Short mmCIF file of C-alpha atoms in Angstrom, two decimals:
data_model
loop_
_atom_site.label_atom_id
_atom_site.label_comp_id
_atom_site.label_asym_id
_atom_site.label_seq_id
_atom_site.Cartn_x
_atom_site.Cartn_y
_atom_site.Cartn_z
CA MET A 1234 -73.24 -18.11 72.24
CA ARG A 1235 -74.09 -14.49 71.75
CA CYS A 1236 -71.65 -13.53 74.48
CA VAL A 1237 -68.84 -15.39 72.78
CA ARG A 1238 -69.50 -13.68 69.49
CA THR A 1239 -69.54 -10.29 71.17
CA LEU A 1240 -66.31 -11.09 72.91
CA ARG A 1241 -64.72 -12.19 69.66
CA SER A 1242 -65.78 -9.13 67.75
CA ALA A 1243 -64.51 -6.98 70.58
CA MET A 1244 -61.19 -8.77 70.38
CA LEU A 1245 -61.09 -8.37 66.64
CA ARG A 1246 -61.77 -4.68 67.00
CA ASP A 1247 -59.02 -4.31 69.59
CA PHE A 1248 -56.66 -6.27 67.42
CA GLN A 1249 -57.43 -4.16 64.38
CA ARG A 1250 -56.92 -0.98 66.34
CA ALA A 1251 -53.60 -2.16 67.69
CA PHE A 1252 -52.60 -3.25 64.19
CA ARG A 1253 -53.51 0.12 62.77
CA ARG A 1254 -51.62 1.95 65.51
CA ASP A 1255 -48.56 -0.14 64.80
CA LEU A 1256 -48.90 0.28 61.09
CA LEU A 1257 -49.14 4.05 61.06
CA GLY A 1258 -47.22 5.07 64.11
CA ASP A 1259 -44.28 3.82 65.98
CA GLY A 1260 -46.10 0.81 67.37
CA ASP A 1261 -46.07 0.19 71.07
CA GLY A 1262 -45.70 -3.55 70.74
CA ASP A 1263 -49.10 -4.41 72.17
CA LEU A 1264 -49.71 -6.65 69.18
CA ALA A 1265 -47.68 -9.28 70.98
CA ALA A 1266 -50.64 -9.79 73.30
CA PHE A 1267 -52.74 -11.00 70.37
CA THR A 1268 -50.17 -13.20 68.69
CA GLY A 1269 -48.54 -14.92 71.60
CA MET A 1270 -45.14 -13.94 70.21
CA ALA A 1271 -42.37 -12.40 72.18
CA PRO A 1272 -42.80 -8.61 72.00
CA ASP A 1273 -39.53 -7.98 70.16
CA GLN A 1274 -40.34 -10.67 67.63
CA ALA A 1275 -43.81 -9.27 67.02
CA ALA A 1276 -42.35 -5.79 66.71
CA ARG A 1277 -39.71 -6.95 64.25
CA ARG A 1278 -42.26 -8.62 62.02
CA MET A 1279 -44.61 -5.69 62.26
CA ARG A 1280 -41.85 -3.40 61.05
CA ILE A 1281 -41.91 -5.16 57.70
CA TYR A 1282 -45.58 -4.34 57.31
CA ARG A 1283 -45.01 -0.81 58.45
CA ASN A 1284 -42.17 -0.17 56.05
CA ASN A 1285 -44.18 -1.59 53.18
CA VAL A 1286 -47.21 0.56 53.91
CA GLN A 1287 -45.32 3.75 54.68
CA GLY A 1288 -42.83 3.23 51.88
CA SER A 1289 -45.48 2.68 49.23
CA LEU A 1290 -47.56 5.63 50.45
CA ALA A 1291 -44.46 7.83 50.40
CA GLY A 1292 -43.86 6.59 46.85
CA VAL A 1293 -47.40 7.58 45.89
CA LEU A 1294 -46.83 11.05 47.31
CA ALA A 1295 -43.51 11.39 45.50
CA SER A 1296 -45.13 10.56 42.20
CA ALA A 1297 -47.93 13.06 42.82
CA PHE A 1298 -45.58 15.84 43.97
CA PRO A 1299 -42.41 15.49 41.88
CA VAL A 1300 -41.61 19.19 41.99
CA VAL A 1301 -41.94 19.37 45.76
CA GLU A 1302 -39.66 16.36 46.00
CA ARG A 1303 -37.15 18.01 43.72
CA LEU A 1304 -37.27 21.23 45.70
CA VAL A 1305 -36.57 19.65 49.06
CA GLY A 1306 -34.54 16.64 48.01
CA LYS A 1307 -35.39 12.95 48.33
CA ALA A 1308 -34.33 12.47 51.94
CA PHE A 1309 -36.32 15.42 53.20
CA PHE A 1310 -39.34 14.43 51.13
CA ARG A 1311 -39.32 10.90 52.46
CA ALA A 1312 -39.14 12.11 56.06
CA ALA A 1313 -41.91 14.62 55.45
CA ALA A 1314 -44.01 11.96 53.72
CA ARG A 1315 -43.59 9.64 56.64
CA ALA A 1316 -44.71 12.31 59.09
CA PHE A 1317 -47.65 13.04 56.79
CA VAL A 1318 -48.67 9.39 56.50
CA GLU A 1319 -48.72 9.06 60.28
CA ARG A 1320 -50.98 12.06 60.69
CA HIS A 1321 -53.05 11.70 57.54
CA PRO A 1322 -53.47 8.02 56.73
CA PRO A 1323 -55.55 7.24 53.64
CA THR A 1324 -59.28 7.46 54.26
CA VAL A 1325 -60.39 6.28 50.83
CA PRO A 1326 -59.18 3.03 49.26
CA GLN A 1327 -57.99 4.83 46.15
CA LEU A 1328 -54.41 5.98 45.86
CA SER A 1329 -55.15 8.59 43.18
CA VAL A 1330 -56.89 10.75 45.78
CA TYR A 1331 -54.20 10.30 48.41
CA GLY A 1332 -52.21 13.46 49.02
CA ALA A 1333 -54.94 16.11 48.94
CA ASP A 1334 -53.95 17.15 52.46
CA LEU A 1335 -50.23 17.33 51.80
CA PRO A 1336 -50.15 21.03 50.80
CA GLY A 1337 -51.85 22.04 54.04
CA PHE A 1338 -49.61 19.73 55.99
CA LEU A 1339 -46.48 21.25 54.43
CA ALA A 1340 -47.73 24.75 55.27
CA GLY A 1341 -47.55 23.82 58.94
CA PHE A 1342 -44.53 21.53 58.78
CA PRO A 1343 -41.80 23.19 60.86
CA PRO A 1344 -38.80 21.79 58.93
CA ALA A 1345 -40.19 23.30 55.70
CA ARG A 1346 -40.46 26.77 57.17
CA THR A 1347 -37.42 27.95 55.22
CA LEU A 1348 -39.29 27.35 51.96
CA PRO A 1349 -42.41 29.51 52.31
CA TYR A 1350 -43.49 28.77 48.73
CA LEU A 1351 -43.38 25.00 49.14
CA ALA A 1352 -47.01 24.52 50.20
CA ASP A 1353 -48.26 26.58 47.26
CA VAL A 1354 -46.15 24.60 44.80
CA ALA A 1355 -47.75 21.52 46.33
CA ARG A 1356 -51.20 23.06 45.84
CA LEU A 1357 -50.41 23.60 42.19
CA GLU A 1358 -49.22 20.03 41.79
CA TRP A 1359 -52.36 18.74 43.49
CA ALA A 1360 -54.54 20.94 41.26
CA ARG A 1361 -52.87 19.26 38.29
CA ILE A 1362 -53.58 15.83 39.77
CA GLU A 1363 -57.23 16.75 40.29
CA ALA A 1364 -57.43 18.10 36.76
CA TYR A 1365 -55.90 14.90 35.44
CA PHE A 1366 -58.44 12.67 37.17
CA ALA A 1367 -61.49 14.93 36.76
CA GLY A 1368 -64.45 13.77 34.69
CA ASP A 1369 -64.79 14.82 31.11
CA ALA A 1370 -67.35 17.11 29.52
CA ALA A 1371 -67.83 18.51 26.04
CA PRO A 1372 -66.61 22.09 25.75
CA LEU A 1373 -69.00 24.93 25.07
CA ASP A 1374 -69.25 25.90 21.43
CA PRO A 1375 -69.16 29.71 21.54
CA ALA A 1376 -70.98 29.87 18.22
CA GLY A 1377 -74.07 28.74 20.09
CA LEU A 1378 -74.03 32.05 21.97
CA SER A 1379 -74.02 34.25 18.91
CA SER A 1380 -77.80 34.36 18.78
CA ILE A 1381 -78.12 35.64 22.33
CA ASP A 1382 -79.98 38.89 22.88
CA PRO A 1383 -77.36 41.56 23.78
CA ALA A 1384 -79.56 42.59 26.69
CA ASP A 1385 -79.12 39.10 28.18
CA ALA A 1386 -75.34 38.89 27.79
CA ALA A 1387 -74.53 40.34 31.20
CA GLY A 1388 -76.88 37.88 32.87
CA LEU A 1389 -75.21 34.80 31.41
CA THR A 1390 -73.70 32.23 33.71
CA PHE A 1391 -71.13 29.68 32.58
CA ARG A 1392 -70.38 26.25 33.89
CA LEU A 1393 -66.69 25.45 34.15
CA HIS A 1394 -65.23 22.23 32.84
CA PRO A 1395 -64.79 19.73 35.73
CA ALA A 1396 -61.02 19.78 35.26
CA VAL A 1397 -60.62 23.53 35.78
CA ARG A 1398 -58.70 24.57 38.89
CA LEU A 1399 -57.47 27.95 40.15
CA VAL A 1400 -54.38 28.40 42.26
CA ALA A 1401 -53.22 31.79 43.51
CA SER A 1402 -50.02 32.30 45.44
CA PRO A 1403 -47.88 35.19 46.65
CA PHE A 1404 -45.00 33.30 45.01
CA PRO A 1405 -44.31 32.58 41.33
CA VAL A 1406 -45.43 28.96 41.68
CA GLN A 1407 -45.94 28.29 37.99
CA ARG A 1408 -42.44 29.51 37.17
CA ILE A 1409 -41.02 27.39 39.97
CA TRP A 1410 -42.96 24.41 38.63
CA GLN A 1411 -41.70 25.00 35.13
CA ALA A 1412 -38.08 25.46 36.20
CA ASN A 1413 -38.24 22.09 37.90
CA GLN A 1414 -39.45 19.97 35.03
CA PRO A 1415 -37.14 17.14 34.04
CA ASP A 1416 -36.99 18.36 30.45
CA HIS A 1417 -36.44 21.98 31.37
CA GLY A 1418 -33.08 22.45 29.75
CA THR A 1419 -31.29 25.35 31.32
CA VAL A 1420 -31.03 26.04 35.00
CA SER A 1421 -33.17 29.08 35.46
CA LYS A 1422 -33.33 31.61 38.19
CA VAL A 1423 -36.73 32.23 39.64
CA ASP A 1424 -37.17 35.56 41.31
CA LEU A 1425 -39.14 34.77 44.44
CA GLN A 1426 -39.97 38.43 44.85
CA ALA A 1427 -41.71 38.48 41.48
CA GLY A 1428 -45.02 38.76 43.27
CA VAL A 1429 -48.41 37.12 43.14
CA GLU A 1430 -49.02 34.49 40.52
CA ARG A 1431 -52.49 33.29 39.58
CA VAL A 1432 -52.66 30.02 37.75
CA LEU A 1433 -55.43 28.45 35.73
CA VAL A 1434 -55.15 24.68 35.45
CA PHE A 1435 -57.21 23.18 32.65
CA ARG A 1436 -57.29 20.10 30.49
CA PRO A 1437 -58.13 20.64 26.85
CA ALA A 1438 -57.71 17.58 24.64
CA MET A 1439 -56.96 15.42 27.71
CA THR A 1440 -53.71 17.18 28.45
CA VAL A 1441 -53.26 19.01 31.73
CA LEU A 1442 -52.02 22.53 31.13
CA ALA A 1443 -51.44 25.55 33.30
CA HIS A 1444 -51.55 29.19 32.36
CA VAL A 1445 -50.77 32.27 34.41
CA LEU A 1446 -53.73 34.65 34.45
CA SER A 1447 -53.77 38.38 34.99
CA ALA A 1448 -55.43 39.69 38.15
CA GLY A 1449 -58.56 40.62 36.23
CA ASP A 1450 -58.78 37.35 34.35
CA PHE A 1451 -58.37 35.40 37.58
CA ALA A 1452 -61.16 37.40 39.20
CA LEU A 1453 -63.35 36.72 36.16
CA VAL A 1454 -62.88 32.95 36.30
CA GLN A 1455 -63.20 32.96 40.07
CA GLY A 1456 -66.51 34.80 39.78
CA ILE A 1457 -67.76 32.46 37.08
CA ALA A 1458 -66.70 29.46 39.17
CA ALA A 1459 -68.74 30.83 42.05
CA GLY A 1460 -71.81 31.10 39.82
CA ALA A 1461 -71.70 34.86 39.26
CA THR A 1462 -73.21 36.30 36.10
CA LEU A 1463 -70.90 37.42 33.33
CA GLY A 1464 -71.75 41.01 34.17
CA SER A 1465 -70.80 40.83 37.84
CA ALA A 1466 -67.75 38.61 37.19
CA ALA A 1467 -66.60 41.14 34.60
CA ALA A 1468 -67.16 43.98 37.07
CA ALA A 1469 -64.97 42.17 39.62
CA ALA A 1470 -62.34 41.65 36.94
CA ILE A 1471 -62.24 45.33 36.04
CA GLU A 1472 -62.03 46.26 39.69
CA ALA A 1473 -59.03 43.93 40.09
CA GLU A 1474 -57.41 45.17 36.89
CA PRO A 1475 -58.49 48.49 35.42
CA GLY A 1476 -57.21 47.73 31.92
CA PHE A 1477 -58.88 44.32 31.78
CA SER A 1478 -60.18 43.26 28.38
CA LEU A 1479 -63.25 41.06 28.73
CA GLN A 1480 -63.29 40.27 25.04
CA GLN A 1481 -59.72 39.02 25.00
CA ALA A 1482 -60.22 36.99 28.18
CA LEU A 1483 -63.39 35.34 26.90
CA ALA A 1484 -61.84 34.56 23.53
CA ASP A 1485 -58.88 32.93 25.31
CA HIS A 1486 -61.14 30.91 27.57
CA PHE A 1487 -63.32 29.76 24.70
CA SER A 1488 -60.26 28.42 22.94
CA ARG A 1489 -59.02 26.83 26.17
CA ALA A 1490 -62.35 25.02 26.39
CA ILE A 1491 -62.80 25.82 30.08
CA PHE A 1492 -66.57 26.27 29.75
CA THR A 1493 -69.04 23.49 29.15
CA ASP A 1494 -72.38 25.29 29.34
CA ALA A 1495 -73.87 28.76 29.38
CA ALA A 1496 -77.29 29.71 30.65
CA MET B 736 -80.00 48.88 28.00
CA THR B 737 -77.28 50.27 30.20
CA ALA B 738 -73.76 51.00 29.01
CA LYS B 739 -72.51 48.10 31.09
CA THR B 740 -74.75 45.45 29.58
CA LEU B 741 -73.89 46.86 26.19
CA SER B 742 -70.15 46.53 26.77
CA VAL B 743 -70.47 43.00 28.14
CA ALA B 744 -72.56 42.09 25.11
CA ALA B 745 -70.04 43.65 22.77
CA ALA B 746 -67.14 41.86 24.45
CA LEU B 747 -69.01 38.56 24.29
CA ALA B 748 -69.86 39.04 20.64
CA GLY B 749 -66.27 39.98 19.89
CA ALA B 750 -64.93 36.97 21.76
CA ILE B 751 -67.32 34.66 19.93
CA SER B 752 -66.15 35.90 16.57
CA VAL B 753 -62.47 35.64 17.57
CA ALA B 754 -62.99 32.14 18.94
CA GLY B 755 -64.95 31.23 15.82
CA MET B 756 -62.01 32.14 13.64
CA ALA B 757 -59.58 30.09 15.63
CA LEU B 758 -61.28 27.44 17.68
CA SER B 759 -58.00 25.76 18.18
CA LEU B 760 -58.20 23.11 20.81
CA PRO B 761 -55.64 20.82 19.14
CA ALA B 762 -53.15 23.68 19.17
CA TYR B 763 -53.04 23.38 22.92
CA ALA B 764 -51.92 19.83 22.79
CA ASP B 765 -48.46 20.83 21.62
CA ASN B 766 -48.32 24.31 23.05
CA GLU B 767 -46.76 23.48 26.32
CA LYS B 768 -45.06 20.45 27.63
CA CYS B 769 -46.91 18.69 30.36
CA TYR B 770 -45.10 16.64 32.89
CA GLY B 771 -46.73 13.26 33.26
CA VAL B 772 -48.80 13.30 36.37
CA ALA B 773 -49.93 9.79 35.79
CA LYS B 774 -50.60 8.00 38.99
CA ALA B 775 -52.33 5.09 37.38
CA GLY B 776 -50.65 1.86 38.32
CA GLU B 777 -49.27 3.28 41.53
CA ASN B 778 -51.30 0.86 43.51
CA ASP B 779 -48.56 -1.72 43.61
CA CYS B 780 -46.44 -2.76 46.50
CA ALA B 781 -43.83 -4.77 44.74
CA ASN B 782 -41.50 -2.26 43.17
CA GLU B 783 -39.43 0.43 44.75
CA ALA B 784 -41.50 0.46 47.90
CA GLY B 785 -41.19 -3.26 48.42
CA SER B 786 -37.47 -3.40 47.99
CA HIS B 787 -37.13 -0.39 50.17
CA SER B 788 -38.83 -2.02 53.08
CA CYS B 789 -36.75 -5.15 52.85
CA ALA B 790 -33.35 -3.76 52.05
CA GLY B 791 -33.44 -0.51 53.91
CA GLN B 792 -35.06 -1.05 57.25
CA SER B 793 -32.47 0.92 59.08
CA THR B 794 -32.59 3.90 56.76
CA VAL B 795 -36.36 3.98 56.81
CA ASP B 796 -36.26 4.58 60.50
CA TYR B 797 -35.64 8.30 60.65
CA ASP B 798 -36.98 8.73 64.15
CA GLY B 799 -35.84 11.96 65.74
CA GLY B 800 -33.32 12.68 63.05
CA GLU B 801 -35.91 13.63 60.48
CA TRP B 802 -36.58 16.93 62.13
CA GLN B 803 -33.11 18.18 61.54
CA LEU B 804 -33.21 17.57 57.83
CA VAL B 805 -32.70 20.68 55.79
CA PRO B 806 -34.32 20.92 52.40
CA ALA B 807 -31.69 20.42 49.74
CA GLY B 808 -32.79 20.03 46.19
CA SER B 809 -33.32 22.09 43.15
CA CYS B 810 -33.90 25.27 45.17
CA GLU B 811 -30.18 25.62 45.17
CA GLU B 812 -30.23 25.87 41.42
CA MET B 813 -32.87 28.55 41.46
CA GLY B 814 -30.91 31.62 42.52
CA GLY B 815 -33.52 33.42 44.57
CA SER B 816 -34.61 30.54 46.65
CA LEU B 817 -31.14 29.72 47.90
CA GLU B 818 -31.03 32.74 50.14
CA PRO B 819 -33.60 31.77 52.72
CA PHE B 820 -31.50 28.82 53.80
CA GLU B 821 -28.01 29.66 52.64
CA GLY B 822 -25.44 27.47 54.28
CA VAL B 823 -27.34 25.03 56.36
CA ASN B 824 -30.30 25.76 58.51
CA PRO B 825 -28.40 26.77 61.65
CA THR B 826 -31.28 26.30 64.04
CA PRO B 827 -33.37 23.35 62.97
CA PRO B 828 -36.82 23.60 64.48
CA ALA B 829 -37.31 21.33 67.47
#
């Protein structure tokens, strides 16, 4: 009895593995052995499954990365998505988190080599997705800090809102993103040589927004994100950008509601 | 108190007073247009994807051909980005 059960579960496991191989790859037809069908018939039926799975996953990716899709065109995107799905099948039964690996995949995807900024645009799009789905938290009320002893100001640490993301790229990714919005009226030229762009993604009032930060401001938020004190994050900011204004940056960030706590 | 802690404190105090005057979260809501990133409801299999798999089995099968695809989309509208692949990618990666 026990032997039979073991045998059956072994068969089930083999069957599931073969099914998965067929579903995600180009199937080698070994499913026929389990079904008793002729190999070509099994393969033909399996193709329906495969196209459904791969087609819907490609659709999920297209809706998460609309700018990437626009940049490369639908045919290219679909082919890239299919290659991605084969190599990075979903690991969590939740489509809203599917696609996190696409930026890295695109960075090493040979056919996309002619668009060196593509992976970073994808990173920005994914940062927006993460910001969209991140948990909520009440923003810090800066008035609560007004009673702080000036001697303690430099030792303050801030907690960032869960939706805050930072994306830095050697390419003007935010401008590329903006130029490729459906409601972006005029066709705009984006100068790819414009240099590094550092983007803050945040979500005040439940709306995902992105703002390009200066080098100093980016270093400040990066430091704060890493748990640095205000004093050392500010020092890093000034090192990155000699004319950096801490007051201006903090005032902006307070109104962007990117902090939830200070301690 | 060192000069550095003093300047951080002054900047913080200044920022608090500026933010206090204009704590303007709602202003952000209409400051910048945000493209809908909504993925809610994507967990279906009956719409575009479903029809695709039934109607387009032959086109879904890119096989080897996919590797010769050259990106062609809005990059062509964005002056600077056209240059890297002007014409058609002459030597598609293997």
